[in-house]
Amino acid sequence: MVAGLARRFNDLDIAEDAAGEAFALAVERWPRDGIPHNPGGWLTTTATRKAIDRIRRESRRSAKHQEATMLHDDTSPEPTGPVEDDRLRLIFTCCHPALAPESRVALTLRLLGGLTVAEIAHAFLVQETTMAQRITRAKAKIKAAHIPYRVPLAADIRERLAAVLAVVYLVFNEGYLASAGDDAVRVDLTDEAIRLGRLLRALLPGDAEVSGLLALMLLTDARRRARVSRAGELVTLDEQDRGAWDRELIAEGSALIHDRLGAVAGDHEQAGRYQLLAAINAVHTSAPSARDTDWSQIVALYDRLAVLDPSPIVRLNRAVALAEIDGPGVGLAEIDRLTPPLDGYHAFHAVRADLLRRLGRSGDSAAAYDRAIDLAGNPAERAYLTRRRDQLSG
Amino acid sequence: MPRYMMSVFGPAERNEFSGYSSREEMLQSFADTGEFNERLEKNGHLVFADGLAEATTATTVDGQGDRPVFTDGPYLEAKEHFGGFWVIEAADLDEALSLAAAASKACRGKVEVRPFHTSDSIKALLEP
């Protein structure tokens, strides 16, 4: 709804505020008057009226003609170019090259993902005030510099794609392991990310990274049902009931990555980040049991990923796979080198705690679990970590 | 239509070729920039454009006190200074950025694109 209002009124603040006011009014009226026949339509109409009211208040004298265009919604038949969907249009605007990369992602999560500033700050490992300032500044620049709410031209789409894919993947990740709130998995966000992924693929069917990202999300989402226990506890990959995995999603994801797997396995063709991550997930989903996992292939894929993206998170994941081949001691030695950049990241401490446990260092393991529990924002993850800590023989 | 300033920066002290590496390059850049300016004007984007004399010729004036104070040199101390600019009108930032890319190529320098205030943004400032 925000995306549609933003397109129509060409102003993010007005769109966000109007949507907020409409929801507030619904909360007040619907319990009293009953829910309208078409709740979505009611909200959109109400928000549109609120936005027009605000514009009228703000420019009572100057812009009669502007008001006139607001009253007639002639936005839908406008020639739109390759991207028909409002949300996708808004994503491309939020990912405009004139905005700093970190602002693009933050803005998209705020406006399209509907995440709170706190959630976005957590996802980026930065202070909430820093994030709030980043978003405010980006919105102010869009307005002051007249960054258009327009479908990018065909020539621009490819250039802007890398930032868009990063954003979609982040939205997916935030949904798959929510950083705050009571829900372990926020299906609204994972579904939204997959929807955007499908739209991008419909738009650019020949792009290997677009297919790679969609495959990655499908192969990950396929395991969703097995990922949280009935008691609301996170279940790690090795303990998951593989029978509960969604075979249809796995088949769809595997088919998407299948054409690329040959290229990924060969050294000649440069496979992108999402294709490599999808290939790693395909190794997991094709293993009948955790014990059958081809860890050496996973390590090899992470090695190639590290060439593209030498980030500490990639090295952390590689170390996890390495521990399965060479033992927890080797994994731990790798991981301990990542302490300075990852000390504030809960998964780093969770991985450390597990390796320490397997090495029989219960005291150190408990301390690492404590740190992980402290930093984890997700309740299912906290429950899992707490149980593992309490199971340590002291 | 939104207005933008496209600014070019150059060394504080210029060589004999006005900051370019050779006389040929200087002449070629002048020719390219002249052509670019003609196109800007023809397409209705040009408001004003000009190049500045070198920064060492600037005088900074502080008139806030009882008597104005004059200081030799530019306001900011830097290795590079504002050297020339265009004021253009463009439909939106996308159009301004593509004009700036052509400007940068013609004048052989990086170009900073910055929007001017609009009547709406001034109005927003004046709101209580």
Coordinates of C-alpha atoms in Angstrom, one line a residue:
Chain A
M1 CA 0.0 0.0 0.0
V2 CA 2.9 2.4 0.8
A3 CA 4.4 1.6 -2.5
G4 CA 1.2 2.4 -4.4
L5 CA 0.7 5.7 -2.4
A6 CA 4.3 6.6 -2.9
R7 CA 4.0 6.3 -6.7
R8 CA 0.8 8.2 -6.8
F9 CA 1.8 11.1 -4.5
N10 CA 5.5 11.0 -5.2
D11 CA 6.3 11.5 -1.6
L12 CA 7.5 8.8 0.8
D13 CA 6.6 10.6 4.0
I14 CA 3.1 11.3 2.9
A15 CA 2.6 7.7 1.8
E16 CA 3.9 6.3 5.0
D17 CA 1.9 8.7 7.2
A18 CA -1.3 8.2 5.3
A19 CA -1.0 4.4 5.5
G20 CA -0.4 4.7 9.2
E21 CA -3.4 6.9 9.7
A22 CA -5.6 4.6 7.8
F23 CA -4.6 1.6 9.9
A24 CA -5.1 3.6 13.1
L25 CA -8.6 4.5 11.9
A26 CA -9.3 0.9 11.1
V27 CA -8.3 -0.2 14.6
E28 CA -10.6 2.4 16.0
R29 CA -13.6 1.8 13.7
W30 CA -13.7 -1.8 12.7
P31 CA -14.4 -3.2 16.1
R32 CA -17.3 -0.7 16.5
D33 CA -18.7 -0.6 13.0
G34 CA -17.7 -4.1 11.8
I35 CA -15.1 -5.0 9.2
P36 CA -15.9 -3.6 5.8
H37 CA -16.6 -5.9 2.9
N38 CA -13.3 -5.1 1.2
P39 CA -10.8 -4.3 4.0
G40 CA -7.9 -3.7 1.6
G41 CA -9.9 -1.4 -0.6
W42 CA -11.2 0.5 2.5
L43 CA -7.6 1.0 3.8
T44 CA -6.4 2.2 0.4
T45 CA -9.3 4.6 -0.1
T46 CA -8.9 5.9 3.4
A47 CA -5.1 6.3 3.1
T48 CA -5.6 8.1 -0.3
R49 CA -8.0 10.6 1.3
K50 CA -5.7 11.2 4.2
A51 CA -2.8 11.9 1.8
I52 CA -4.9 14.3 -0.3
D53 CA -6.0 16.0 2.9
R54 CA -2.5 16.5 4.0
I55 CA -1.4 17.8 0.6
R56 CA -4.3 20.2 0.6
R57 CA -3.3 21.5 4.1
E58 CA 0.3 21.9 3.0
S59 CA -0.3 23.7 -0.3
R60 CA -3.6 25.4 0.0
R61 CA -2.9 28.2 -2.3
S62 CA -0.1 27.1 -4.7
A63 CA -1.0 23.9 -6.4
K64 CA -4.5 23.8 -7.6
H65 CA -3.5 21.8 -10.7
Q66 CA -1.6 19.3 -8.5
E67 CA -4.7 18.8 -6.4
A68 CA -6.7 18.2 -9.6
T69 CA -4.4 15.4 -10.6
M70 CA -4.6 13.9 -7.2
L71 CA -8.4 13.6 -7.4
H72 CA -8.3 11.6 -10.6
D73 CA -6.3 8.5 -10.2
D74 CA -4.8 8.3 -13.7
T75 CA -1.7 6.6 -12.5
S76 CA -2.5 3.0 -13.5
P77 CA -2.8 3.4 -17.3
E78 CA 0.5 5.4 -17.5
P79 CA 3.1 3.7 -19.7
T80 CA 5.2 1.8 -17.2
G81 CA 8.1 -0.1 -18.9
P82 CA 9.2 -3.5 -17.9
V83 CA 8.4 -3.4 -14.2
E84 CA 4.6 -3.4 -13.7
D85 CA 4.5 -4.0 -10.0
D86 CA 4.5 -1.0 -7.6
R87 CA 6.7 -2.7 -5.0
L88 CA 9.3 -3.6 -7.5
R89 CA 9.2 -0.1 -8.8
L90 CA 9.7 1.2 -5.3
I91 CA 12.6 -1.2 -4.7
F92 CA 14.4 0.1 -7.8
T93 CA 13.8 3.6 -6.5
C94 CA 15.1 2.7 -3.1
C95 CA 18.1 1.1 -4.7
H96 CA 19.0 4.2 -6.8
P97 CA 22.7 4.5 -7.4
A98 CA 22.7 8.1 -6.0
L99 CA 22.0 6.6 -2.5
A100 CA 24.7 4.9 -0.4
P101 CA 24.5 1.1 -0.6
E102 CA 23.7 0.8 3.1
S103 CA 20.9 3.3 2.8
R104 CA 19.4 1.5 -0.2
V105 CA 19.0 -1.7 1.8
A106 CA 17.7 0.1 5.0
L107 CA 15.2 2.1 3.1
T108 CA 13.8 -0.9 1.2
L109 CA 13.5 -2.9 4.4
R110 CA 11.7 0.0 6.0
L111 CA 9.3 0.9 3.1
L112 CA 8.8 -2.5 1.5
G113 CA 9.5 -4.9 4.3
G114 CA 7.8 -2.8 6.9
L115 CA 10.5 -3.6 9.4
T116 CA 11.0 -1.3 12.3
V117 CA 14.1 0.8 12.6
A118 CA 15.2 -1.4 15.5
E119 CA 14.9 -4.6 13.5
I120 CA 16.9 -3.1 10.6
A121 CA 19.5 -1.8 13.0
H122 CA 19.8 -5.4 14.4
A123 CA 20.1 -6.9 11.0
F124 CA 23.0 -4.5 10.2
L125 CA 24.7 -4.7 13.6
V126 CA 24.5 -0.9 14.1
Q127 CA 22.9 1.4 16.7
E128 CA 19.3 2.2 16.3
T129 CA 19.9 5.9 16.3
T130 CA 22.5 5.5 13.5
M131 CA 20.0 3.5 11.5
A132 CA 17.1 6.0 12.1
Q133 CA 19.4 8.8 10.9
R134 CA 20.5 6.9 7.8
I135 CA 16.9 6.3 6.8
T136 CA 15.8 9.8 7.4
R137 CA 18.7 11.2 5.4
A138 CA 18.0 8.8 2.5
K139 CA 14.4 9.8 2.4
A140 CA 15.3 13.5 2.5
K141 CA 17.7 13.0 -0.4
I142 CA 15.1 11.3 -2.5
K143 CA 12.8 14.2 -2.0
A144 CA 15.3 17.1 -2.2
A145 CA 17.3 15.7 -5.2
H146 CA 14.1 14.6 -7.0
I147 CA 15.0 10.9 -7.3
P148 CA 12.1 9.7 -9.5
Y149 CA 9.5 7.1 -8.6
R150 CA 9.8 5.6 -11.9
V151 CA 10.5 2.2 -13.4
P152 CA 14.1 2.2 -14.4
L153 CA 14.8 2.1 -18.1
A154 CA 15.8 -1.2 -19.5
A155 CA 19.4 -0.1 -19.6
D156 CA 19.4 0.8 -15.9
I157 CA 17.8 -2.3 -14.6
R158 CA 20.8 -4.5 -14.9
E159 CA 23.1 -1.9 -13.2
R160 CA 20.7 -1.6 -10.3
L161 CA 20.1 -5.3 -10.0
A162 CA 23.0 -6.2 -7.6
A163 CA 21.7 -3.8 -5.0
V164 CA 18.1 -5.0 -5.5
L165 CA 19.1 -8.7 -5.1
A166 CA 21.0 -7.8 -1.9
V167 CA 17.9 -6.1 -0.6
V168 CA 15.6 -9.0 -1.5
Y169 CA 17.9 -11.5 0.2
L170 CA 18.2 -9.4 3.3
V171 CA 14.4 -9.2 3.5
F172 CA 14.2 -12.9 3.2
N173 CA 16.8 -13.5 5.9
E174 CA 15.1 -11.2 8.3
G175 CA 11.9 -13.2 7.7
Y176 CA 13.6 -16.5 8.0
L177 CA 15.2 -15.7 11.3
A178 CA 13.4 -12.6 12.7
S179 CA 15.8 -10.5 14.7
A180 CA 13.1 -9.3 17.1
G181 CA 9.5 -9.9 18.1
D182 CA 7.7 -13.0 19.2
D183 CA 7.7 -14.9 15.9
A184 CA 10.6 -17.2 15.0
V185 CA 9.8 -17.0 11.4
R186 CA 8.0 -14.0 9.8
V187 CA 6.3 -15.6 6.9
D188 CA 5.1 -12.2 5.6
L189 CA 8.7 -11.2 5.0
T190 CA 9.9 -14.5 3.5
D191 CA 6.8 -14.6 1.2
E192 CA 7.4 -11.0 0.2
A193 CA 11.0 -11.7 -0.6
I194 CA 10.1 -14.8 -2.7
R195 CA 7.4 -12.9 -4.4
L196 CA 9.9 -10.2 -5.3
G197 CA 12.4 -12.9 -6.4
R198 CA 9.8 -14.4 -8.7
L199 CA 8.9 -11.0 -10.2
L200 CA 12.6 -10.3 -10.8
R201 CA 13.0 -13.6 -12.5
A202 CA 9.9 -13.0 -14.7
L203 CA 11.5 -9.7 -15.6
L204 CA 15.0 -11.0 -16.2
P205 CA 14.7 -14.7 -17.0
G206 CA 18.2 -14.9 -18.5
D207 CA 20.0 -13.5 -15.5
A208 CA 21.9 -16.3 -13.7
E209 CA 22.1 -14.4 -10.4
V210 CA 18.3 -13.7 -10.4
S211 CA 17.7 -17.4 -10.8
G212 CA 20.3 -18.2 -8.2
L213 CA 18.7 -15.9 -5.6
L214 CA 15.2 -17.4 -6.2
A215 CA 16.7 -20.9 -6.0
L216 CA 18.5 -20.0 -2.8
M217 CA 15.3 -18.7 -1.2
L218 CA 13.2 -21.6 -2.3
L219 CA 15.6 -24.2 -1.1
T220 CA 15.9 -22.4 2.3
D221 CA 12.2 -21.8 2.6
A222 CA 11.5 -25.5 1.8
R223 CA 13.0 -26.4 5.3
R224 CA 10.8 -23.9 7.1
R225 CA 8.3 -26.4 8.6
A226 CA 11.1 -28.5 10.1
R227 CA 13.0 -25.6 11.5
V228 CA 11.0 -24.7 14.6
S229 CA 9.8 -27.5 16.9
R230 CA 6.3 -27.6 18.4
A231 CA 7.7 -26.2 21.6
G232 CA 8.8 -23.2 19.6
E233 CA 12.4 -24.1 19.6
L234 CA 14.8 -23.7 16.7
V235 CA 15.9 -27.0 15.2
T236 CA 19.3 -27.0 13.5
L237 CA 19.8 -28.6 10.1
D238 CA 21.3 -31.8 11.4
E239 CA 18.4 -32.5 13.8
Q240 CA 15.6 -31.5 11.3
D241 CA 13.0 -34.0 10.2
R242 CA 13.8 -34.2 6.5
G243 CA 10.5 -35.7 5.8
A244 CA 8.9 -32.4 6.7
W245 CA 10.8 -30.5 4.0
D246 CA 8.7 -29.1 1.2
R247 CA 9.6 -31.4 -1.8
E248 CA 7.8 -29.1 -4.3
L249 CA 9.9 -26.1 -3.3
I250 CA 13.1 -28.2 -3.3
A251 CA 12.2 -29.5 -6.8
E252 CA 11.6 -25.9 -8.1
G253 CA 14.7 -24.5 -6.5
S254 CA 16.8 -27.4 -7.7
A255 CA 15.5 -27.1 -11.2
L256 CA 16.5 -23.4 -11.2
I257 CA 20.0 -24.1 -10.0
H258 CA 20.4 -27.3 -12.0
D259 CA 21.3 -25.6 -15.2
R260 CA 23.9 -23.6 -13.4
L261 CA 25.3 -26.4 -11.3
G262 CA 27.6 -27.5 -14.1
A263 CA 29.0 -24.0 -14.4
V264 CA 29.3 -23.7 -10.6
A265 CA 31.2 -27.0 -10.4
G266 CA 33.6 -26.0 -13.3
D267 CA 36.3 -23.5 -12.6
H268 CA 36.0 -21.6 -15.9
E269 CA 32.7 -19.9 -15.5
Q270 CA 32.4 -17.3 -12.8
A271 CA 29.4 -18.1 -10.8
G272 CA 27.9 -15.3 -8.7
R273 CA 27.3 -15.2 -5.0
Y274 CA 23.6 -16.3 -5.0
Q275 CA 24.3 -19.2 -7.4
L276 CA 27.0 -20.5 -5.0
L277 CA 24.8 -20.1 -2.0
A278 CA 22.0 -21.9 -3.8
A279 CA 24.4 -24.7 -4.8
I280 CA 25.5 -25.0 -1.1
N281 CA 21.8 -25.3 -0.1
A282 CA 21.2 -27.8 -2.9
V283 CA 24.0 -30.0 -1.4
H284 CA 22.1 -30.0 1.9
T285 CA 18.6 -30.6 0.4
S286 CA 19.9 -33.5 -1.7
A287 CA 21.4 -35.4 1.2
P288 CA 19.0 -38.1 2.5
S289 CA 20.3 -37.6 6.0
A290 CA 22.6 -35.1 7.8
R291 CA 25.3 -37.8 7.9
D292 CA 25.2 -38.1 4.1
T293 CA 26.0 -34.5 3.5
D294 CA 28.9 -33.9 1.1
W295 CA 30.8 -31.5 3.3
S296 CA 33.9 -31.3 1.1
Q297 CA 31.8 -30.0 -1.7
I298 CA 30.3 -27.4 0.7
V299 CA 33.8 -26.3 1.8
A300 CA 34.8 -26.1 -1.9
L301 CA 31.8 -23.9 -2.6
Y302 CA 32.5 -21.6 0.4
D303 CA 36.1 -21.3 -0.9
R304 CA 34.8 -20.0 -4.1
L305 CA 32.4 -17.7 -2.4
A306 CA 35.2 -16.3 -0.2
V307 CA 37.0 -15.2 -3.4
L308 CA 33.9 -13.1 -4.3
D309 CA 33.1 -12.0 -0.8
P310 CA 35.9 -12.4 1.7
S311 CA 33.6 -11.3 4.6
P312 CA 33.9 -12.8 8.1
I313 CA 30.4 -14.3 7.9
V314 CA 31.4 -16.4 4.8
R315 CA 34.5 -17.5 6.7
L316 CA 32.4 -18.4 9.7
N317 CA 30.2 -20.6 7.6
R318 CA 33.1 -22.2 5.9
A319 CA 34.6 -23.0 9.3
V320 CA 31.4 -24.8 10.3
A321 CA 31.7 -27.0 7.3
L322 CA 35.4 -27.5 7.8
A323 CA 34.7 -28.7 11.4
E324 CA 32.6 -31.5 9.9
I325 CA 35.5 -32.8 7.9
D326 CA 38.6 -32.0 10.0
G327 CA 37.0 -31.9 13.4
P328 CA 35.9 -29.3 15.9
G329 CA 39.4 -28.3 16.9
V330 CA 40.3 -27.1 13.4
G331 CA 36.9 -25.3 13.0
L332 CA 37.4 -23.6 16.3
A333 CA 40.9 -22.4 15.4
E334 CA 39.5 -20.8 12.2
I335 CA 36.6 -19.2 14.1
D336 CA 38.7 -17.7 16.9
R337 CA 40.4 -15.6 14.3
L338 CA 37.1 -13.9 13.5
T339 CA 36.5 -12.6 17.0
P340 CA 37.2 -8.9 16.4
P341 CA 34.7 -8.4 13.5
L342 CA 32.0 -10.9 14.8
D343 CA 32.1 -10.4 18.5
G344 CA 28.7 -8.7 18.4
Y345 CA 27.0 -11.4 16.3
H346 CA 25.0 -14.1 18.1
A347 CA 25.6 -16.8 15.5
F348 CA 29.4 -16.5 16.0
H349 CA 29.0 -17.3 19.7
A350 CA 26.5 -20.1 19.0
V351 CA 28.9 -21.8 16.6
R352 CA 31.8 -21.4 19.0
A353 CA 29.7 -22.8 21.9
D354 CA 28.8 -25.9 19.8
L355 CA 32.4 -26.5 18.8
L356 CA 33.6 -26.0 22.4
R357 CA 30.9 -28.5 23.6
R358 CA 32.1 -31.1 21.1
L359 CA 35.7 -30.6 22.4
G360 CA 34.5 -31.3 25.9
R361 CA 35.2 -27.7 27.1
S362 CA 31.9 -27.3 29.0
G363 CA 32.8 -24.2 31.0
D364 CA 34.0 -22.2 27.9
S365 CA 31.0 -23.6 26.0
A366 CA 28.5 -22.4 28.6
A367 CA 30.1 -18.9 28.5
A368 CA 29.8 -18.8 24.7
Y369 CA 26.1 -19.9 24.9
D370 CA 25.5 -17.1 27.4
R371 CA 26.9 -14.6 25.0
A372 CA 24.9 -16.0 22.1
I373 CA 21.6 -16.0 24.2
D374 CA 22.3 -12.5 25.2
L375 CA 22.8 -11.3 21.6
A376 CA 20.1 -13.4 19.9
G377 CA 16.9 -11.5 19.1
N378 CA 14.8 -14.5 18.0
P379 CA 12.9 -16.4 20.7
A380 CA 13.1 -19.8 19.1
E381 CA 16.8 -19.4 18.8
R382 CA 17.1 -18.3 22.4
A383 CA 15.1 -21.4 23.5
Y384 CA 17.3 -23.7 21.5
L385 CA 20.5 -22.1 22.8
T386 CA 19.2 -22.2 26.4
R387 CA 18.4 -25.9 26.1
R388 CA 21.8 -26.7 24.7
R389 CA 23.5 -24.7 27.4
D390 CA 21.5 -26.4 30.1
Q391 CA 22.3 -29.8 28.7
L392 CA 26.1 -29.3 29.1
S393 CA 27.5 -31.6 31.7
G394 CA 29.1 -29.3 34.2
Chain B
M1 CA 11.4 22.0 -13.2
P2 CA 14.0 21.1 -10.6
R3 CA 17.2 23.0 -10.7
Y4 CA 20.6 21.5 -10.1
M5 CA 24.1 22.9 -9.6
M6 CA 26.8 20.9 -11.4
S7 CA 30.2 21.9 -9.8
V8 CA 33.6 21.1 -11.0
F9 CA 36.7 21.1 -8.8
G10 CA 40.3 21.7 -9.7
P11 CA 43.7 22.4 -8.1
A12 CA 44.1 25.5 -5.9
E13 CA 47.0 26.7 -8.1
R14 CA 46.7 26.0 -11.7
N15 CA 49.5 25.4 -14.1
E16 CA 50.0 27.3 -17.4
F17 CA 47.3 25.1 -19.0
S18 CA 44.7 26.1 -16.5
G19 CA 45.0 22.8 -14.7
Y20 CA 45.1 20.6 -17.8
S21 CA 48.1 18.4 -18.6
S22 CA 48.8 20.1 -22.0
R23 CA 47.8 22.9 -24.2
E24 CA 46.1 20.4 -26.6
E25 CA 44.1 18.9 -23.8
M26 CA 43.0 22.3 -22.6
L27 CA 41.9 23.4 -26.1
Q28 CA 40.1 20.1 -26.7
S29 CA 38.3 20.3 -23.3
F30 CA 37.2 23.9 -24.0
A31 CA 35.9 22.8 -27.4
D32 CA 34.1 19.7 -25.9
T33 CA 32.6 21.8 -23.1
G34 CA 31.5 24.5 -25.5
E35 CA 29.7 21.8 -27.6
F36 CA 28.1 20.4 -24.4
N37 CA 26.9 23.8 -23.4
E38 CA 25.3 24.4 -26.8
R39 CA 23.5 21.1 -26.5
L40 CA 22.3 22.0 -23.0
E41 CA 20.9 25.3 -24.3
K42 CA 19.3 23.8 -27.3
N43 CA 17.5 21.2 -25.1
G44 CA 16.3 23.7 -22.6
H45 CA 18.5 22.6 -19.7
L46 CA 20.9 25.6 -19.4
V47 CA 20.2 28.3 -16.8
F48 CA 23.8 29.6 -16.5
A49 CA 27.3 28.2 -16.8
D50 CA 30.8 29.6 -16.4
G51 CA 34.3 28.9 -15.2
L52 CA 36.0 30.7 -12.4
A53 CA 39.4 32.3 -12.2
E54 CA 41.8 30.4 -9.9
A55 CA 41.0 30.1 -6.2
T56 CA 44.1 32.2 -5.2
T57 CA 42.4 35.3 -6.7
A58 CA 39.5 35.0 -4.2
T59 CA 38.9 37.4 -1.3
T60 CA 36.9 36.3 1.7
V61 CA 34.7 38.9 3.3
D62 CA 33.2 38.9 6.8
G63 CA 30.6 41.6 7.2
Q64 CA 29.0 40.4 10.4
G65 CA 30.9 42.7 12.7
D66 CA 30.9 46.5 12.9
R67 CA 33.4 46.8 10.0
P68 CA 33.8 44.3 7.3
V69 CA 37.0 42.1 7.4
F70 CA 38.7 41.2 4.1
T71 CA 41.0 38.2 3.9
D72 CA 43.1 37.2 0.9
G73 CA 42.2 33.7 -0.4
P74 CA 39.2 31.3 -0.6
Y75 CA 36.9 30.6 2.4
L76 CA 38.0 27.0 2.7
E77 CA 41.6 25.9 2.8
A78 CA 42.0 22.9 0.6
K79 CA 44.1 21.4 -2.1
E80 CA 41.2 21.5 -4.6
H81 CA 38.7 24.2 -5.1
F82 CA 35.5 25.0 -6.8
G83 CA 36.5 25.9 -10.4
G84 CA 33.4 26.2 -12.5
F85 CA 29.7 25.3 -12.6
W86 CA 26.5 24.9 -14.5
V87 CA 23.1 25.7 -13.2
I88 CA 20.7 23.4 -15.1
E89 CA 17.1 22.4 -15.1
A90 CA 16.2 18.7 -15.4
A91 CA 13.1 16.6 -15.0
D92 CA 14.6 14.6 -12.1
L93 CA 17.8 13.3 -10.7
D94 CA 18.2 10.6 -13.4
E95 CA 18.2 13.2 -16.1
A96 CA 20.6 15.5 -14.1
L97 CA 23.0 12.6 -13.5
S98 CA 23.1 11.7 -17.2
L99 CA 23.8 15.4 -18.1
A100 CA 26.5 15.4 -15.4
A101 CA 28.1 12.4 -16.9
A102 CA 28.4 14.2 -20.2
A103 CA 29.6 17.3 -18.5
S104 CA 32.3 15.4 -16.6
K105 CA 33.5 13.9 -19.9
A106 CA 33.7 17.3 -21.6
C107 CA 35.4 19.2 -18.8
R108 CA 37.7 16.2 -17.8
G109 CA 36.9 16.3 -14.1
K110 CA 34.5 14.9 -11.5
V111 CA 31.2 16.8 -11.3
E112 CA 29.1 17.2 -8.1
V113 CA 25.4 17.3 -8.7
R114 CA 23.4 19.1 -6.0
P115 CA 19.7 20.1 -6.1
F116 CA 18.6 23.7 -5.3
H117 CA 15.9 24.4 -2.9
T118 CA 12.5 24.5 -4.4
S119 CA 9.5 26.7 -3.4
D120 CA 8.1 23.6 -1.7
S121 CA 11.2 22.8 0.3
I122 CA 11.5 26.5 1.4
K123 CA 7.8 26.4 2.4
A124 CA 8.5 23.3 4.5
L125 CA 11.4 25.1 6.2
L126 CA 9.1 28.0 7.1
E127 CA 6.5 25.7 8.6
P128 CA 6.2 26.0 12.4

